[in-house]
């Protein structure tokens, strides 16, 4: 049995900010139509909102430090394979290769980015590849060794795969962006 709802609002806007109408027809939890004037359909429920209805926002938060850092790092968006991620990082001219934006959903089925792939292209040059979400990263052996991050965050670092999660990613990015991998600045947990 279909569940239909008509929602009325002062105005409904698109993602681009264009006025679309003042009524939304929702069928089974999905927006079916937006119209100017009430749709002439049989519905189970009508709702009236006071104000403007905006489209849903997906992951609508922003990390300002990460945004600023993104202008100084390798763009990994659109990389079609783990090898392409590694090649882009290897081409970085800085003493540490840092990139962000890879997404395993764009890789061939069965392939995955891990420490070994980065090691094969970057050798002893420390490298960090942050996933598009910013909550997961892969580091090569040199990065893990230089930072000691596996000891600082033992529950958030899989040394075998080079996988870093959550707070370990934040720390790794901050270290990489603040330094040129000088041994005196690495291996110390930041104060909170």
PDB file of C-alpha atoms in Angstrom, residues 44-154:
ATOM      1  CA  UNK A  44      -3.103   9.744   2.927  1.00  0.00           C
ATOM      2  CA  UNK A  45      -1.860  12.889   4.650  1.00  0.00           C
ATOM      3  CA  UNK A  46      -1.400  16.617   4.104  1.00  0.00           C
ATOM      4  CA  UNK A  47       1.192  18.690   5.921  1.00  0.00           C
ATOM      5  CA  UNK A  48       1.638  22.437   5.957  1.00  0.00           C
ATOM      6  CA  UNK A  49       5.001  23.962   6.762  1.00  0.00           C
ATOM      7  CA  UNK A  50       5.486  27.574   7.659  1.00  0.00           C
ATOM      8  CA  UNK A  51       8.537  28.695   5.812  1.00  0.00           C
ATOM      9  CA  UNK A  52      10.789  27.561   3.021  1.00  0.00           C
ATOM     10  CA  UNK A  53      11.470  23.939   2.078  1.00  0.00           C
ATOM     11  CA  UNK A  54      15.021  23.204   0.965  1.00  0.00           C
ATOM     12  CA  UNK A  55      16.387  20.030  -0.628  1.00  0.00           C
ATOM     13  CA  UNK A  56      18.051  17.518   1.674  1.00  0.00           C
ATOM     14  CA  UNK A  57      21.705  18.120   2.400  1.00  0.00           C
ATOM     15  CA  UNK A  58      24.029  15.159   2.293  1.00  0.00           C
ATOM     16  CA  UNK A  59      27.054  15.331   4.615  1.00  0.00           C
ATOM     17  CA  UNK A  60      26.478  19.047   4.984  1.00  0.00           C
ATOM     18  CA  UNK A  61      29.399  19.860   7.234  1.00  0.00           C
ATOM     19  CA  UNK A  62      32.737  21.435   6.543  1.00  0.00           C
ATOM     20  CA  UNK A  63      36.119  21.176   8.247  1.00  0.00           C
ATOM     21  CA  UNK A  64      37.801  24.538   7.601  1.00  0.00           C
ATOM     22  CA  UNK A  65      41.322  23.251   8.275  1.00  0.00           C
ATOM     23  CA  UNK A  66      40.769  20.429   5.822  1.00  0.00           C
ATOM     24  CA  UNK A  67      39.437  22.833   3.220  1.00  0.00           C
ATOM     25  CA  UNK A  68      42.534  25.018   3.516  1.00  0.00           C
ATOM     26  CA  UNK A  69      44.809  21.990   3.404  1.00  0.00           C
ATOM     27  CA  UNK A  70      43.076  20.739   0.263  1.00  0.00           C
ATOM     28  CA  UNK A  71      44.683  23.576  -1.698  1.00  0.00           C
ATOM     29  CA  UNK A  72      48.152  22.262  -0.798  1.00  0.00           C
ATOM     30  CA  UNK A  73      47.698  18.535  -1.391  1.00  0.00           C
ATOM     31  CA  UNK A  74      47.409  16.139  -4.317  1.00  0.00           C
ATOM     32  CA  UNK A  75      43.900  15.797  -5.718  1.00  0.00           C
ATOM     33  CA  UNK A  76      43.012  12.104  -5.755  1.00  0.00           C
ATOM     34  CA  UNK A  77      39.425  12.528  -6.937  1.00  0.00           C
ATOM     35  CA  UNK A  78      38.560  10.427  -9.953  1.00  0.00           C
ATOM     36  CA  UNK A  79      41.477   8.028  -9.503  1.00  0.00           C
ATOM     37  CA  UNK A  80      40.310   4.820 -11.184  1.00  0.00           C
ATOM     38  CA  UNK A  81      42.676   2.450  -9.386  1.00  0.00           C
ATOM     39  CA  UNK A  82      44.921   2.132  -6.340  1.00  0.00           C
ATOM     40  CA  UNK A  83      47.898   2.370  -8.704  1.00  0.00           C
ATOM     41  CA  UNK A  84      46.665   5.701 -10.055  1.00  0.00           C
ATOM     42  CA  UNK A  85      46.409   7.024  -6.484  1.00  0.00           C
ATOM     43  CA  UNK A  86      50.013   5.931  -5.858  1.00  0.00           C
ATOM     44  CA  UNK A  87      51.265   7.438  -9.156  1.00  0.00           C
ATOM     45  CA  UNK A  88      49.662  10.805  -8.365  1.00  0.00           C
ATOM     46  CA  UNK A  89      51.259  10.819  -4.911  1.00  0.00           C
ATOM     47  CA  UNK A  90      54.640   9.787  -6.336  1.00  0.00           C
ATOM     48  CA  UNK A  91      54.547  12.830  -8.629  1.00  0.00           C
ATOM     49  CA  UNK A  92      54.186  15.218  -5.662  1.00  0.00           C
ATOM     50  CA  UNK A  93      57.217  17.489  -5.313  1.00  0.00           C
ATOM     51  CA  UNK A  94      57.042  17.829  -1.527  1.00  0.00           C
ATOM     52  CA  UNK A  95      59.092  15.785   0.984  1.00  0.00           C
ATOM     53  CA  UNK A  96      55.872  14.091   2.074  1.00  0.00           C
ATOM     54  CA  UNK A  97      53.177  13.114  -0.404  1.00  0.00           C
ATOM     55  CA  UNK A  98      49.701  13.903   0.892  1.00  0.00           C
ATOM     56  CA  UNK A  99      46.554  13.528  -1.166  1.00  0.00           C
ATOM     57  CA  UNK A 100      42.827  13.372  -0.646  1.00  0.00           C
ATOM     58  CA  UNK A 101      39.784  12.323  -2.584  1.00  0.00           C
ATOM     59  CA  UNK A 102      40.172   8.656  -3.572  1.00  0.00           C
ATOM     60  CA  UNK A 103      37.070   6.510  -3.447  1.00  0.00           C
ATOM     61  CA  UNK A 104      37.295   2.720  -3.674  1.00  0.00           C
ATOM     62  CA  UNK A 105      33.863   2.674  -5.317  1.00  0.00           C
ATOM     63  CA  UNK A 106      35.577   4.078  -8.427  1.00  0.00           C
ATOM     64  CA  UNK A 107      38.180   1.264  -8.501  1.00  0.00           C
ATOM     65  CA  UNK A 108      37.817  -1.992 -10.409  1.00  0.00           C
ATOM     66  CA  UNK A 109      35.970  -4.646  -8.397  1.00  0.00           C
ATOM     67  CA  UNK A 110      38.325  -6.560  -6.137  1.00  0.00           C
ATOM     68  CA  UNK A 111      41.061  -3.913  -6.034  1.00  0.00           C
ATOM     69  CA  UNK A 112      41.868  -1.945  -2.911  1.00  0.00           C
ATOM     70  CA  UNK A 113      44.335   0.688  -1.810  1.00  0.00           C
ATOM     71  CA  UNK A 114      46.736  -0.434   0.898  1.00  0.00           C
ATOM     72  CA  UNK A 115      50.226   0.167   2.252  1.00  0.00           C
ATOM     73  CA  UNK A 116      51.861  -2.228  -0.223  1.00  0.00           C
ATOM     74  CA  UNK A 117      50.573  -0.329  -3.265  1.00  0.00           C
ATOM     75  CA  UNK A 118      51.894   2.972  -1.894  1.00  0.00           C
ATOM     76  CA  UNK A 119      55.213   1.359  -0.916  1.00  0.00           C
ATOM     77  CA  UNK A 120      55.713   0.004  -4.434  1.00  0.00           C
ATOM     78  CA  UNK A 121      55.438   3.474  -6.019  1.00  0.00           C
ATOM     79  CA  UNK A 122      56.830   5.732  -3.267  1.00  0.00           C
ATOM     80  CA  UNK A 123      59.522   3.637  -1.579  1.00  0.00           C
ATOM     81  CA  UNK A 124      60.962   5.559   1.382  1.00  0.00           C
ATOM     82  CA  UNK A 125      59.095   8.786   0.633  1.00  0.00           C
ATOM     83  CA  UNK A 126      56.362   9.164   3.320  1.00  0.00           C
ATOM     84  CA  UNK A 127      52.891   9.172   1.776  1.00  0.00           C
ATOM     85  CA  UNK A 128      49.351   9.545   3.029  1.00  0.00           C
ATOM     86  CA  UNK A 129      46.228   9.048   0.888  1.00  0.00           C
ATOM     87  CA  UNK A 130      43.052  10.317   2.563  1.00  0.00           C
ATOM     88  CA  UNK A 131      39.729   8.938   1.357  1.00  0.00           C
ATOM     89  CA  UNK A 132      37.141  11.401   0.027  1.00  0.00           C
ATOM     90  CA  UNK A 133      35.208  11.311   3.332  1.00  0.00           C
ATOM     91  CA  UNK A 134      38.245  12.384   5.366  1.00  0.00           C
ATOM     92  CA  UNK A 135      37.637   9.717   8.019  1.00  0.00           C
ATOM     93  CA  UNK A 136      39.794   6.973   6.466  1.00  0.00           C
ATOM     94  CA  UNK A 137      43.319   7.081   5.057  1.00  0.00           C
ATOM     95  CA  UNK A 138      46.058   4.761   3.849  1.00  0.00           C
ATOM     96  CA  UNK A 139      49.690   5.435   4.767  1.00  0.00           C
ATOM     97  CA  UNK A 140      52.800   3.816   3.383  1.00  0.00           C
ATOM     98  CA  UNK A 141      55.456   2.157   5.540  1.00  0.00           C
ATOM     99  CA  UNK A 142      57.678   5.247   5.548  1.00  0.00           C
ATOM    100  CA  UNK A 143      54.860   7.440   6.868  1.00  0.00           C
ATOM    101  CA  UNK A 144      53.969   4.950   9.596  1.00  0.00           C
ATOM    102  CA  UNK A 145      57.630   4.561  10.568  1.00  0.00           C
ATOM    103  CA  UNK A 146      58.379   8.319  10.561  1.00  0.00           C
ATOM    104  CA  UNK A 147      55.301   9.313  12.557  1.00  0.00           C
ATOM    105  CA  UNK A 148      55.002   6.317  14.875  1.00  0.00           C
ATOM    106  CA  UNK A 149      51.272   6.697  14.381  1.00  0.00           C
ATOM    107  CA  UNK A 150      50.677   2.979  14.897  1.00  0.00           C
ATOM    108  CA  UNK A 151      51.984   3.360  18.456  1.00  0.00           C
ATOM    109  CA  UNK A 152      50.078   6.584  19.131  1.00  0.00           C
ATOM    110  CA  UNK A 153      46.756   5.177  17.911  1.00  0.00           C
ATOM    111  CA  UNK A 154      47.089   1.383  18.140  1.00  0.00           C
TER     112      UNK A 154
END
